[in-house]
Amino acid sequence: MKVLEGVIDDSGITITYETNFSLPNVSAKDEVIAFAKKKDSELLVGRQVRGGEETGTILIPDTNLNADDVECCYIFVRSADGKKASNSVFIGLNS
């Protein structure tokens, strides 16, 4: 997974990524999972199917979030059948 951008705004964390749809064994039905751990230990999660576009965007919803609250943020992809997963990728966040 190649992350293009991670942004915190009023709706939460929005992550834009390359879908890598042209690579072997990549399916539009794969599940993209993004998560952020807040400093108070709360875990925020966003999930969606990869889709067939060149780039994708996923939202980790939280309307009361600011950059100082986030300890870390990662994204990875799991195969549609749940048997395989990519390596997780750290996301640097902009506000």
Coordinates of N, CA and C in Angstrom, one line a residue:
M1 N 0.8 -1.2 0.0 CA 0.0 0.0 0.0 C 0.9 1.2 0.0
K2 N 0.5 2.2 -0.8 CA 1.2 3.4 -0.8 C 0.3 4.5 -0.5
V3 N 0.6 5.2 0.7 CA -0.3 6.3 1.2 C 0.2 7.6 0.5
L4 N -0.8 8.3 0.0 CA -0.5 9.6 -0.7 C -0.7 10.7 0.3
E5 N -1.6 10.6 1.3 CA -1.9 11.7 2.2 C -2.8 11.2 3.3
G6 N -2.5 11.7 4.5 CA -3.3 11.5 5.7 C -3.6 12.9 6.3
V7 N -4.9 13.2 6.5 CA -5.3 14.5 6.9 C -6.4 14.4 8.1
I8 N -6.2 15.2 9.1 CA -7.2 15.3 10.2 C -8.0 16.6 9.9
D9 N -9.3 16.4 10.0 CA -10.2 17.5 9.8 C -11.4 17.3 10.7
D10 N -12.5 18.1 10.5 CA -13.7 18.0 11.4 C -14.4 16.7 11.3
S11 N -14.2 15.9 10.3 CA -14.9 14.6 10.1 C -14.1 13.4 10.6
G12 N -12.8 13.6 10.9 CA -11.9 12.6 11.3 C -10.6 12.5 10.6
I13 N -10.1 11.3 10.3 CA -8.9 11.2 9.6 C -9.2 10.7 8.2
T14 N -8.8 11.4 7.2 CA -9.0 11.0 5.8 C -7.7 10.6 5.2
I15 N -7.7 9.4 4.6 CA -6.4 8.8 4.1 C -6.6 8.6 2.6
T16 N -5.7 9.1 1.8 CA -5.8 8.8 0.3 C -4.6 7.9 0.0
Y17 N -4.9 6.9 -0.8 CA -3.9 5.8 -1.1 C -4.0 5.3 -2.5
E18 N -2.9 4.7 -3.0 CA -3.0 4.1 -4.3 C -3.5 2.7 -4.1
T19 N -4.5 2.3 -4.9 CA -5.1 1.0 -4.7 C -4.2 -0.2 -5.2
N20 N -3.2 0.1 -6.1 CA -2.4 -1.0 -6.6 C -3.2 -2.1 -7.3
F21 N -4.3 -1.6 -7.9 CA -5.2 -2.6 -8.5 C -4.6 -3.4 -9.7
S22 N -3.6 -2.9 -10.3 CA -2.9 -3.5 -11.4 C -2.0 -4.6 -11.0
L23 N -1.6 -4.8 -9.7 CA -0.7 -5.8 -9.3 C -1.4 -7.2 -9.2
P24 N -0.6 -8.3 -9.4 CA -1.2 -9.6 -9.3 C -1.8 -9.9 -7.9
N25 N -2.8 -10.7 -7.9 CA -3.5 -11.1 -6.7 C -4.2 -10.0 -6.0
V26 N -4.4 -8.8 -6.6 CA -5.1 -7.7 -6.0 C -6.6 -7.7 -6.6
S27 N -7.5 -7.6 -5.7 CA -8.9 -7.7 -6.1 C -9.7 -6.4 -5.6
A28 N -10.6 -6.0 -6.4 CA -11.4 -4.8 -6.0 C -12.2 -5.1 -4.8
K29 N -12.4 -6.4 -4.4 CA -13.2 -6.8 -3.2 C -12.4 -6.9 -2.0
D30 N -11.0 -6.7 -2.1 CA -10.2 -6.7 -0.9 C -10.7 -5.6 0.1
E31 N -10.4 -5.8 1.4 CA -10.8 -4.9 2.4 C -9.7 -4.0 2.9
V32 N -9.8 -2.7 2.8 CA -8.9 -1.7 3.3 C -9.3 -1.4 4.7
I33 N -8.3 -1.5 5.6 CA -8.5 -1.2 7.1 C -7.6 -0.2 7.5
A34 N -8.1 0.9 8.1 CA -7.2 2.0 8.6 C -7.6 2.1 10.1
F35 N -6.6 2.4 10.9 CA -6.9 2.6 12.3 C -6.0 3.6 12.9
A36 N -6.4 4.2 14.0 CA -5.6 5.2 14.7 C -5.8 4.9 16.2
K37 N -4.7 5.0 16.9 CA -4.7 4.9 18.4 C -4.6 6.3 19.0
K38 N -5.6 6.6 19.8 CA -5.5 7.9 20.5 C -4.7 7.8 21.7
K39 N -4.1 8.9 22.2 CA -3.3 8.9 23.4 C -4.0 8.4 24.7
D40 N -5.4 8.4 24.7 CA -6.1 7.9 25.8 C -6.4 6.4 25.6
S41 N -5.8 5.8 24.6 CA -5.9 4.3 24.3 C -7.1 3.9 23.5
E42 N -8.0 4.9 23.1 CA -9.1 4.6 22.3 C -8.6 4.2 20.9
L43 N -9.2 3.2 20.3 CA -8.9 2.8 19.0 C -10.0 3.2 18.0
L44 N -9.6 3.9 16.9 CA -10.6 4.3 15.9 C -10.3 3.5 14.7
V45 N -11.4 3.0 14.0 CA -11.2 2.1 12.8 C -12.1 2.6 11.7
G46 N -11.5 2.5 10.5 CA -12.3 2.6 9.3 C -12.1 1.4 8.4
R47 N -13.1 1.0 7.7 CA -13.0 -0.2 6.8 C -13.8 0.1 5.5
Q48 N -13.3 -0.5 4.4 CA -14.1 -0.4 3.2 C -13.4 -1.3 2.1
V49 N -14.1 -1.6 1.1 CA -13.6 -2.4 0.0 C -12.6 -1.6 -0.8
R50 N -11.6 -2.2 -1.4 CA -10.6 -1.5 -2.1 C -11.1 -0.8 -3.3
G51 N -12.0 -1.4 -4.1 CA -12.6 -0.8 -5.3 C -11.6 -0.9 -6.5
G52 N -12.0 -0.5 -7.6 CA -11.3 -0.6 -8.8 C -10.6 0.7 -9.4
E53 N -10.7 1.8 -8.7 CA -10.1 3.0 -9.1 C -8.6 3.0 -8.9
E54 N -7.9 3.9 -9.5 CA -6.4 4.1 -9.3 C -6.1 4.5 -7.9
T55 N -6.9 5.4 -7.3 CA -6.6 5.8 -5.9 C -7.9 5.7 -5.2
G56 N -7.8 5.6 -3.8 CA -8.9 5.4 -3.0 C -8.8 6.4 -1.8
T57 N -9.9 6.6 -1.1 CA -9.9 7.4 0.1 C -10.7 6.7 1.2
I58 N -10.2 6.7 2.4 CA -10.9 6.0 3.5 C -11.0 7.0 4.6
L59 N -12.1 7.0 5.4 CA -12.3 7.9 6.5 C -12.3 7.1 7.8
I60 N -11.5 7.5 8.8 CA -11.7 7.0 10.1 C -12.4 8.1 10.9
P61 N -13.7 7.9 11.1 CA -14.6 8.9 11.6 C -14.3 9.3 13.1
D62 N -14.3 10.5 13.4 CA -14.2 11.1 14.8 C -14.3 12.6 14.7
T63 N -15.5 13.1 15.1 CA -15.7 14.5 14.9 C -15.0 15.4 15.9
N64 N -14.5 14.9 17.0 CA -13.8 15.6 18.0 C -12.3 15.4 18.1
L65 N -11.7 15.1 17.0 CA -10.3 14.7 16.9 C -9.4 15.9 16.5
N66 N -8.2 16.0 17.2 CA -7.2 16.9 16.7 C -5.9 16.1 16.7
A67 N -4.9 16.6 16.0 CA -3.6 15.9 15.8 C -2.9 15.5 17.1
D68 N -3.0 16.4 18.1 CA -2.4 16.1 19.4 C -3.0 14.9 20.1
D69 N -4.2 14.5 19.8 CA -4.8 13.3 20.4 C -4.3 12.0 19.8
V70 N -3.7 12.0 18.7 CA -3.4 10.7 18.0 C -2.0 10.3 18.3
E71 N -1.9 9.1 18.8 CA -0.5 8.5 19.0 C 0.1 7.9 17.8
C72 N -0.7 7.2 17.0 CA -0.3 6.6 15.7 C -1.4 6.3 14.8
C73 N -1.1 6.1 13.5 CA -2.1 5.8 12.5 C -1.5 4.8 11.5
Y74 N -2.3 3.8 11.1 CA -1.8 2.8 10.2 C -2.9 2.4 9.2
I75 N -2.5 1.8 8.1 CA -3.4 1.2 7.1 C -2.9 -0.1 6.6
F76 N -3.7 -1.0 6.2 CA -3.3 -2.2 5.6 C -4.5 -2.8 4.8
V77 N -4.2 -3.8 4.0 CA -5.3 -4.4 3.1 C -5.4 -5.9 3.5
R78 N -6.6 -6.4 3.6 CA -6.9 -7.8 3.8 C -7.6 -8.4 2.6
S79 N -7.2 -9.6 2.2 CA -7.8 -10.2 1.0 C -9.3 -10.4 1.3
A80 N -10.1 -10.5 0.3 CA -11.6 -10.6 0.4 C -12.0 -11.8 1.2
D81 N -11.2 -12.9 1.2 CA -11.5 -14.0 1.9 C -11.0 -14.0 3.4
G82 N -10.2 -12.9 3.7 CA -9.6 -12.8 5.0 C -8.4 -13.6 5.3
K83 N -7.9 -14.3 4.4 CA -6.8 -15.2 4.6 C -5.4 -14.6 4.5
K84 N -5.3 -13.5 3.8 CA -4.0 -12.8 3.6 C -4.1 -11.3 3.9
A85 N -3.0 -10.7 4.4 CA -3.0 -9.3 4.6 C -1.7 -8.7 4.2
S86 N -1.7 -7.4 3.8 CA -0.5 -6.7 3.5 C 0.2 -6.3 4.7
N87 N 1.4 -5.8 4.6 CA 2.1 -5.2 5.7 C 1.3 -3.9 6.0
S88 N 1.4 -3.5 7.3 CA 0.7 -2.3 7.7 C 1.7 -1.1 7.3
V89 N 1.1 0.1 7.0 CA 1.9 1.2 6.6 C 1.6 2.4 7.6
F90 N 2.6 3.0 8.2 CA 2.5 4.1 9.1 C 2.0 5.3 8.3
I91 N 1.1 6.1 8.9 CA 0.6 7.3 8.2 C 1.0 8.5 9.0
G92 N 1.8 9.4 8.3 CA 2.0 10.7 8.9 C 0.8 11.6 8.7
L93 N 0.3 12.3 9.7 CA -0.9 13.0 9.5 C -0.7 14.5 9.5
N94 N -1.4 15.2 8.6 CA -1.4 16.7 8.5 C -2.7 17.2 9.0
S95 N -2.7 18.4 9.6 CA -4.0 18.9 10.1 C -4.3 20.2 9.3

